[in-house]
Amino acid sequence: VAYTGHEIESFDEIYINDAKVTNLDSNGNVVTVELPDGTSSNRYNGRLRINKHLGSPNQTADADLVAEVPEWTSEHRLRGISYLYMRFAFNQDVYPNGVPQITATIKGKKVYDPRTDTTAWSDNPALCLRDYLSNSYGLDEVDSNIDDALVSVAANVCDETDTDAGTARYACNGAFTTESSPYDTLGNMLTSMVGLLW
Protein backbone atom coordinates (compact mmCIF):
# COMPACT_ATOMS: atom_id res chain seq x y z
CA VAL A 1 0.00 0.00 0.00
CA ALA A 2 1.55 3.31 -1.10
CA TYR A 3 0.99 6.24 1.25
CA THR A 4 2.91 9.17 -0.25
CA GLY A 5 4.70 10.19 -3.42
CA HIS A 6 7.66 11.46 -1.42
CA GLU A 7 10.00 10.37 1.35
CA ILE A 8 8.61 10.50 4.88
CA GLU A 9 10.17 10.66 8.32
CA SER A 10 8.40 7.64 9.85
CA PHE A 11 5.34 5.45 10.19
CA ASP A 12 4.23 6.36 13.72
CA GLU A 13 1.13 4.18 14.12
CA ILE A 14 -0.30 1.36 12.02
CA TYR A 15 -3.90 0.20 12.36
CA ILE A 16 -5.52 -3.06 11.30
CA ASN A 17 -9.13 -1.97 11.00
CA ASP A 18 -9.54 -0.27 14.42
CA ALA A 19 -6.75 -2.18 16.21
CA LYS A 20 -3.43 -0.37 16.69
CA VAL A 21 -0.28 -2.41 16.12
CA THR A 22 1.70 -2.25 19.36
CA ASN A 23 4.46 -4.77 18.68
CA LEU A 24 6.24 -5.74 15.47
CA ASP A 25 9.13 -8.17 15.79
CA SER A 26 12.45 -7.65 13.97
CA ASN A 27 11.06 -9.42 10.88
CA GLY A 28 7.96 -7.22 10.71
CA ASN A 29 5.58 -9.84 12.11
CA VAL A 30 2.64 -8.34 14.01
CA VAL A 31 2.94 -9.74 17.53
CA THR A 32 0.28 -7.74 19.40
CA VAL A 33 -2.37 -5.13 18.72
CA GLU A 34 -4.38 -2.86 21.00
CA LEU A 35 -8.12 -3.20 20.47
CA PRO A 36 -10.47 -0.18 20.66
CA ASP A 37 -11.49 -1.16 24.21
CA GLY A 38 -7.85 -0.90 25.35
CA THR A 39 -7.20 -4.63 25.65
CA SER A 40 -4.30 -6.38 23.95
CA SER A 41 -4.60 -9.19 21.42
CA ASN A 42 -2.18 -11.48 19.61
CA ARG A 43 -4.71 -12.62 17.00
CA TYR A 44 -2.44 -11.61 14.08
CA ASN A 45 0.69 -13.24 15.50
CA GLY A 46 2.05 -15.50 12.76
CA ARG A 47 -0.70 -14.31 10.41
CA LEU A 48 0.50 -10.87 9.26
CA ARG A 49 3.85 -9.35 8.38
CA ILE A 50 4.34 -5.63 7.68
CA ASN A 51 7.50 -4.19 6.10
CA LYS A 52 7.91 -0.41 6.22
CA HIS A 53 9.54 1.68 3.48
CA LEU A 54 10.02 5.42 3.92
CA GLY A 55 10.58 6.29 0.25
CA SER A 56 14.18 7.43 0.31
CA PRO A 57 15.84 8.34 -3.01
CA ASN A 58 18.16 5.31 -2.73
CA GLN A 59 15.50 2.89 -1.46
CA THR A 60 16.04 -0.76 -2.42
CA ALA A 61 13.33 -3.22 -3.38
CA ASP A 62 11.65 -5.07 -0.52
CA ALA A 63 13.59 -8.35 -0.22
CA ASP A 64 10.55 -10.31 0.96
CA LEU A 65 8.43 -8.99 -1.89
CA VAL A 66 11.13 -9.93 -4.42
CA ALA A 67 11.38 -13.43 -2.91
CA GLU A 68 7.61 -14.00 -2.67
CA VAL A 69 6.22 -12.44 -5.86
CA PRO A 70 7.83 -13.67 -9.12
CA GLU A 71 6.76 -10.54 -11.02
CA TRP A 72 8.56 -8.25 -8.52
CA THR A 73 12.31 -7.78 -9.05
CA SER A 74 15.15 -5.91 -7.39
CA GLU A 75 14.53 -3.15 -9.95
CA HIS A 76 11.12 -2.42 -8.37
CA ARG A 77 12.57 -0.03 -5.80
CA LEU A 78 9.68 2.45 -5.48
CA ARG A 79 12.17 5.24 -4.80
CA GLY A 80 10.42 8.36 -3.55
CA ILE A 81 7.31 6.40 -2.50
CA SER A 82 6.55 5.50 1.11
CA TYR A 83 4.72 2.20 1.39
CA LEU A 84 3.93 -0.84 3.50
CA TYR A 85 4.35 -4.35 2.12
CA MET A 86 1.94 -6.65 3.95
CA ARG A 87 1.67 -10.40 3.72
CA PHE A 88 -1.40 -12.09 5.20
CA ALA A 89 -1.58 -15.79 6.08
CA PHE A 90 -5.14 -16.90 5.42
CA ASN A 91 -7.18 -17.88 8.46
CA GLN A 92 -10.95 -17.55 8.45
CA ASP A 93 -11.08 -16.98 12.21
CA VAL A 94 -8.47 -14.21 12.08
CA TYR A 95 -9.93 -12.58 8.97
CA PRO A 96 -13.68 -13.37 9.09
CA ASN A 97 -14.53 -10.39 6.85
CA GLY A 98 -11.66 -10.82 4.39
CA VAL A 99 -8.60 -8.62 4.10
CA PRO A 100 -8.72 -5.89 6.77
CA GLN A 101 -8.19 -2.20 6.10
CA ILE A 102 -4.65 -1.08 6.95
CA THR A 103 -4.14 2.59 7.75
CA ALA A 104 -1.25 4.52 9.21
CA THR A 105 -0.41 7.73 10.99
CA ILE A 106 2.81 9.03 9.51
CA LYS A 107 5.31 11.76 10.21
CA GLY A 108 5.37 13.18 6.73
CA LYS A 109 7.49 14.98 4.23
CA LYS A 110 10.91 16.42 4.86
CA VAL A 111 10.88 20.13 3.98
CA TYR A 112 13.55 22.74 3.38
CA ASP A 113 14.15 25.35 6.09
CA PRO A 114 15.83 28.51 4.73
CA ARG A 115 16.71 29.57 8.29
CA THR A 116 19.13 26.67 8.71
CA ASP A 117 19.65 25.57 5.08
CA THR A 118 18.62 22.04 6.09
CA THR A 119 15.92 19.62 4.98
CA ALA A 120 14.08 17.66 7.66
CA TRP A 121 10.57 16.78 8.79
CA SER A 122 8.60 19.71 10.16
CA ASP A 123 4.97 20.59 10.76
CA ASN A 124 5.79 24.31 10.58
CA PRO A 125 3.10 25.71 8.24
CA ALA A 126 5.38 28.29 6.61
CA LEU A 127 7.92 25.61 5.70
CA CYS A 128 5.20 23.23 4.48
CA LEU A 129 3.75 26.01 2.33
CA ARG A 130 7.18 26.81 0.88
CA ASP A 131 7.63 23.14 0.05
CA TYR A 132 4.30 23.02 -1.80
CA LEU A 133 5.19 26.15 -3.76
CA SER A 134 8.54 24.75 -4.89
CA ASN A 135 7.75 21.08 -5.59
CA SER A 136 6.50 19.45 -8.77
CA TYR A 137 3.36 18.11 -7.07
CA GLY A 138 2.57 21.71 -6.10
CA LEU A 139 3.30 24.84 -8.11
CA ASP A 140 6.89 23.90 -9.12
CA GLU A 141 8.03 27.48 -8.60
CA VAL A 142 11.75 28.19 -8.90
CA ASP A 143 13.48 29.00 -5.61
CA SER A 144 14.51 32.45 -6.82
CA ASN A 145 10.82 33.44 -6.99
CA ILE A 146 10.22 32.56 -3.33
CA ASP A 147 11.01 35.19 -0.71
CA ASP A 148 12.90 33.07 1.80
CA ALA A 149 13.41 36.03 4.12
CA LEU A 150 9.63 36.33 4.42
CA VAL A 151 9.28 32.54 4.77
CA SER A 152 11.81 32.67 7.63
CA VAL A 153 9.90 35.41 9.43
CA ALA A 154 6.65 33.46 9.06
CA ALA A 155 8.35 30.25 10.21
CA ASN A 156 9.65 31.99 13.33
CA VAL A 157 6.14 33.21 14.18
CA CYS A 158 4.76 29.69 13.67
CA ASP A 159 7.43 28.32 16.03
CA GLU A 160 6.58 30.75 18.83
CA THR A 161 5.28 29.00 21.92
CA ASP A 162 1.56 29.03 22.61
CA THR A 163 1.75 29.78 26.32
CA ASP A 164 -1.59 28.12 27.09
CA ALA A 165 -0.86 24.83 25.34
CA GLY A 166 2.93 24.85 25.66
CA THR A 167 3.28 23.90 22.00
CA ALA A 168 4.23 25.75 18.82
CA ARG A 169 1.78 28.51 17.95
CA TYR A 170 0.85 26.98 14.57
CA ALA A 171 1.24 23.50 13.05
CA CYS A 172 0.28 22.04 9.69
CA ASN A 173 -0.71 18.38 9.71
CA GLY A 174 -2.78 16.68 7.06
CA ALA A 175 -2.73 15.24 3.58
CA PHE A 176 -3.88 16.13 0.11
CA THR A 177 -3.94 14.50 -3.30
CA THR A 178 -3.07 16.05 -6.62
CA GLU A 179 -6.78 15.90 -7.46
CA SER A 180 -7.21 18.89 -5.17
CA SER A 181 -6.69 22.21 -6.98
CA PRO A 182 -3.62 24.24 -5.96
CA TYR A 183 -5.98 27.04 -4.91
CA ASP A 184 -7.80 24.74 -2.47
CA THR A 185 -4.61 23.13 -1.19
CA LEU A 186 -2.96 26.50 -0.58
CA GLY A 187 -6.10 27.79 1.12
CA ASN A 188 -6.22 24.79 3.44
CA MET A 189 -2.54 25.14 4.32
CA LEU A 190 -2.90 28.86 4.99
CA THR A 191 -5.71 28.24 7.49
CA SER A 192 -3.27 26.32 9.67
CA MET A 193 -1.30 29.52 10.31
CA VAL A 194 -3.91 32.23 9.70
CA GLY A 195 -1.71 33.29 6.76
CA LEU A 196 -1.96 35.18 3.52
CA LEU A 197 -0.26 34.47 0.19
CA TRP A 198 0.01 36.72 -2.81
CSV table of C-alpha atoms in Angstrom, one decimal:
chain,number,residue,atom,x,y,z
A,1,VAL,CA,0.0,0.0,0.0
A,2,ALA,CA,1.6,3.3,-1.1
A,3,TYR,CA,1.0,6.2,1.2
A,4,THR,CA,2.9,9.2,-0.3
A,5,GLY,CA,4.7,10.2,-3.4
A,6,HIS,CA,7.7,11.5,-1.4
A,7,GLU,CA,10.0,10.4,1.4
A,8,ILE,CA,8.6,10.5,4.9
A,9,GLU,CA,10.2,10.7,8.3
A,10,SER,CA,8.4,7.6,9.9
A,11,PHE,CA,5.3,5.5,10.2
A,12,ASP,CA,4.2,6.4,13.7
A,13,GLU,CA,1.1,4.2,14.1
A,14,ILE,CA,-0.3,1.4,12.0
A,15,TYR,CA,-3.9,0.2,12.4
A,16,ILE,CA,-5.5,-3.1,11.3
A,17,ASN,CA,-9.1,-2.0,11.0
A,18,ASP,CA,-9.5,-0.3,14.4
A,19,ALA,CA,-6.8,-2.2,16.2
A,20,LYS,CA,-3.4,-0.4,16.7
A,21,VAL,CA,-0.3,-2.4,16.1
A,22,THR,CA,1.7,-2.2,19.4
A,23,ASN,CA,4.5,-4.8,18.7
A,24,LEU,CA,6.2,-5.7,15.5
A,25,ASP,CA,9.1,-8.2,15.8
A,26,SER,CA,12.5,-7.6,14.0
A,27,ASN,CA,11.1,-9.4,10.9
A,28,GLY,CA,8.0,-7.2,10.7
A,29,ASN,CA,5.6,-9.8,12.1
A,30,VAL,CA,2.6,-8.3,14.0
A,31,VAL,CA,2.9,-9.7,17.5
A,32,THR,CA,0.3,-7.7,19.4
A,33,VAL,CA,-2.4,-5.1,18.7
A,34,GLU,CA,-4.4,-2.9,21.0
A,35,LEU,CA,-8.1,-3.2,20.5
A,36,PRO,CA,-10.5,-0.2,20.7
A,37,ASP,CA,-11.5,-1.2,24.2
A,38,GLY,CA,-7.9,-0.9,25.4
A,39,THR,CA,-7.2,-4.6,25.7
A,40,SER,CA,-4.3,-6.4,24.0
A,41,SER,CA,-4.6,-9.2,21.4
A,42,ASN,CA,-2.2,-11.5,19.6
A,43,ARG,CA,-4.7,-12.6,17.0
A,44,TYR,CA,-2.4,-11.6,14.1
A,45,ASN,CA,0.7,-13.2,15.5
A,46,GLY,CA,2.1,-15.5,12.8
A,47,ARG,CA,-0.7,-14.3,10.4
A,48,LEU,CA,0.5,-10.9,9.3
A,49,ARG,CA,3.8,-9.3,8.4
A,50,ILE,CA,4.3,-5.6,7.7
A,51,ASN,CA,7.5,-4.2,6.1
A,52,LYS,CA,7.9,-0.4,6.2
A,53,HIS,CA,9.5,1.7,3.5
A,54,LEU,CA,10.0,5.4,3.9
A,55,GLY,CA,10.6,6.3,0.2
A,56,SER,CA,14.2,7.4,0.3
A,57,PRO,CA,15.8,8.3,-3.0
A,58,ASN,CA,18.2,5.3,-2.7
A,59,GLN,CA,15.5,2.9,-1.5
A,60,THR,CA,16.0,-0.8,-2.4
A,61,ALA,CA,13.3,-3.2,-3.4
A,62,ASP,CA,11.7,-5.1,-0.5
A,63,ALA,CA,13.6,-8.3,-0.2
A,64,ASP,CA,10.5,-10.3,1.0
A,65,LEU,CA,8.4,-9.0,-1.9
A,66,VAL,CA,11.1,-9.9,-4.4
A,67,ALA,CA,11.4,-13.4,-2.9
A,68,GLU,CA,7.6,-14.0,-2.7
A,69,VAL,CA,6.2,-12.4,-5.9
A,70,PRO,CA,7.8,-13.7,-9.1
A,71,GLU,CA,6.8,-10.5,-11.0
A,72,TRP,CA,8.6,-8.3,-8.5
A,73,THR,CA,12.3,-7.8,-9.0
A,74,SER,CA,15.2,-5.9,-7.4
A,75,GLU,CA,14.5,-3.2,-10.0
A,76,HIS,CA,11.1,-2.4,-8.4
A,77,ARG,CA,12.6,0.0,-5.8
A,78,LEU,CA,9.7,2.4,-5.5
A,79,ARG,CA,12.2,5.2,-4.8
A,80,GLY,CA,10.4,8.4,-3.5
A,81,ILE,CA,7.3,6.4,-2.5
A,82,SER,CA,6.5,5.5,1.1
A,83,TYR,CA,4.7,2.2,1.4
A,84,LEU,CA,3.9,-0.8,3.5
A,85,TYR,CA,4.3,-4.4,2.1
A,86,MET,CA,1.9,-6.7,3.9
A,87,ARG,CA,1.7,-10.4,3.7
A,88,PHE,CA,-1.4,-12.1,5.2
A,89,ALA,CA,-1.6,-15.8,6.1
A,90,PHE,CA,-5.1,-16.9,5.4
A,91,ASN,CA,-7.2,-17.9,8.5
A,92,GLN,CA,-11.0,-17.6,8.4
A,93,ASP,CA,-11.1,-17.0,12.2
A,94,VAL,CA,-8.5,-14.2,12.1
A,95,TYR,CA,-9.9,-12.6,9.0
A,96,PRO,CA,-13.7,-13.4,9.1
A,97,ASN,CA,-14.5,-10.4,6.8
A,98,GLY,CA,-11.7,-10.8,4.4
A,99,VAL,CA,-8.6,-8.6,4.1
A,100,PRO,CA,-8.7,-5.9,6.8
A,101,GLN,CA,-8.2,-2.2,6.1
A,102,ILE,CA,-4.6,-1.1,6.9
A,103,THR,CA,-4.1,2.6,7.8
A,104,ALA,CA,-1.2,4.5,9.2
A,105,THR,CA,-0.4,7.7,11.0
A,106,ILE,CA,2.8,9.0,9.5
A,107,LYS,CA,5.3,11.8,10.2
A,108,GLY,CA,5.4,13.2,6.7
A,109,LYS,CA,7.5,15.0,4.2
A,110,LYS,CA,10.9,16.4,4.9
A,111,VAL,CA,10.9,20.1,4.0
A,112,TYR,CA,13.6,22.7,3.4
A,113,ASP,CA,14.2,25.4,6.1
A,114,PRO,CA,15.8,28.5,4.7
A,115,ARG,CA,16.7,29.6,8.3
A,116,THR,CA,19.1,26.7,8.7
A,117,ASP,CA,19.6,25.6,5.1
A,118,THR,CA,18.6,22.0,6.1
A,119,THR,CA,15.9,19.6,5.0
A,120,ALA,CA,14.1,17.7,7.7
A,121,TRP,CA,10.6,16.8,8.8
A,122,SER,CA,8.6,19.7,10.2
A,123,ASP,CA,5.0,20.6,10.8
A,124,ASN,CA,5.8,24.3,10.6
A,125,PRO,CA,3.1,25.7,8.2
A,126,ALA,CA,5.4,28.3,6.6
A,127,LEU,CA,7.9,25.6,5.7
A,128,CYS,CA,5.2,23.2,4.5
A,129,LEU,CA,3.8,26.0,2.3
A,130,ARG,CA,7.2,26.8,0.9
A,131,ASP,CA,7.6,23.1,0.1
A,132,TYR,CA,4.3,23.0,-1.8
A,133,LEU,CA,5.2,26.2,-3.8
A,134,SER,CA,8.5,24.7,-4.9
A,135,ASN,CA,7.8,21.1,-5.6
A,136,SER,CA,6.5,19.5,-8.8
A,137,TYR,CA,3.4,18.1,-7.1
A,138,GLY,CA,2.6,21.7,-6.1
A,139,LEU,CA,3.3,24.8,-8.1
A,140,ASP,CA,6.9,23.9,-9.1
A,141,GLU,CA,8.0,27.5,-8.6
A,142,VAL,CA,11.7,28.2,-8.9
A,143,ASP,CA,13.5,29.0,-5.6
A,144,SER,CA,14.5,32.5,-6.8
A,145,ASN,CA,10.8,33.4,-7.0
A,146,ILE,CA,10.2,32.6,-3.3
A,147,ASP,CA,11.0,35.2,-0.7
A,148,ASP,CA,12.9,33.1,1.8
A,149,ALA,CA,13.4,36.0,4.1
A,150,LEU,CA,9.6,36.3,4.4
A,151,VAL,CA,9.3,32.5,4.8
A,152,SER,CA,11.8,32.7,7.6
A,153,VAL,CA,9.9,35.4,9.4
A,154,ALA,CA,6.7,33.5,9.1
A,155,ALA,CA,8.3,30.2,10.2
A,156,ASN,CA,9.6,32.0,13.3
A,157,VAL,CA,6.1,33.2,14.2
A,158,CYS,CA,4.8,29.7,13.7
A,159,ASP,CA,7.4,28.3,16.0
A,160,GLU,CA,6.6,30.8,18.8
A,161,THR,CA,5.3,29.0,21.9
A,162,ASP,CA,1.6,29.0,22.6
A,163,THR,CA,1.7,29.8,26.3
A,164,ASP,CA,-1.6,28.1,27.1
A,165,ALA,CA,-0.9,24.8,25.3
A,166,GLY,CA,2.9,24.8,25.7
A,167,THR,CA,3.3,23.9,22.0
A,168,ALA,CA,4.2,25.7,18.8
A,169,ARG,CA,1.8,28.5,17.9
A,170,TYR,CA,0.8,27.0,14.6
A,171,ALA,CA,1.2,23.5,13.1
A,172,CYS,CA,0.3,22.0,9.7
A,173,ASN,CA,-0.7,18.4,9.7
A,174,GLY,CA,-2.8,16.7,7.1
A,175,ALA,CA,-2.7,15.2,3.6
A,176,PHE,CA,-3.9,16.1,0.1
A,177,THR,CA,-3.9,14.5,-3.3
A,178,THR,CA,-3.1,16.1,-6.6
A,179,GLU,CA,-6.8,15.9,-7.5
A,180,SER,CA,-7.2,18.9,-5.2
A,181,SER,CA,-6.7,22.2,-7.0
A,182,PRO,CA,-3.6,24.2,-6.0
A,183,TYR,CA,-6.0,27.0,-4.9
A,184,ASP,CA,-7.8,24.7,-2.5
A,185,THR,CA,-4.6,23.1,-1.2
A,186,LEU,CA,-3.0,26.5,-0.6
A,187,GLY,CA,-6.1,27.8,1.1
A,188,ASN,CA,-6.2,24.8,3.4
A,189,MET,CA,-2.5,25.1,4.3
A,190,LEU,CA,-2.9,28.9,5.0
A,191,THR,CA,-5.7,28.2,7.5
A,192,SER,CA,-3.3,26.3,9.7
A,193,MET,CA,-1.3,29.5,10.3
A,194,VAL,CA,-3.9,32.2,9.7
A,195,GLY,CA,-1.7,33.3,6.8
A,196,LEU,CA,-2.0,35.2,3.5
A,197,LEU,CA,-0.3,34.5,0.2
A,198,TRP,CA,0.0,36.7,-2.8
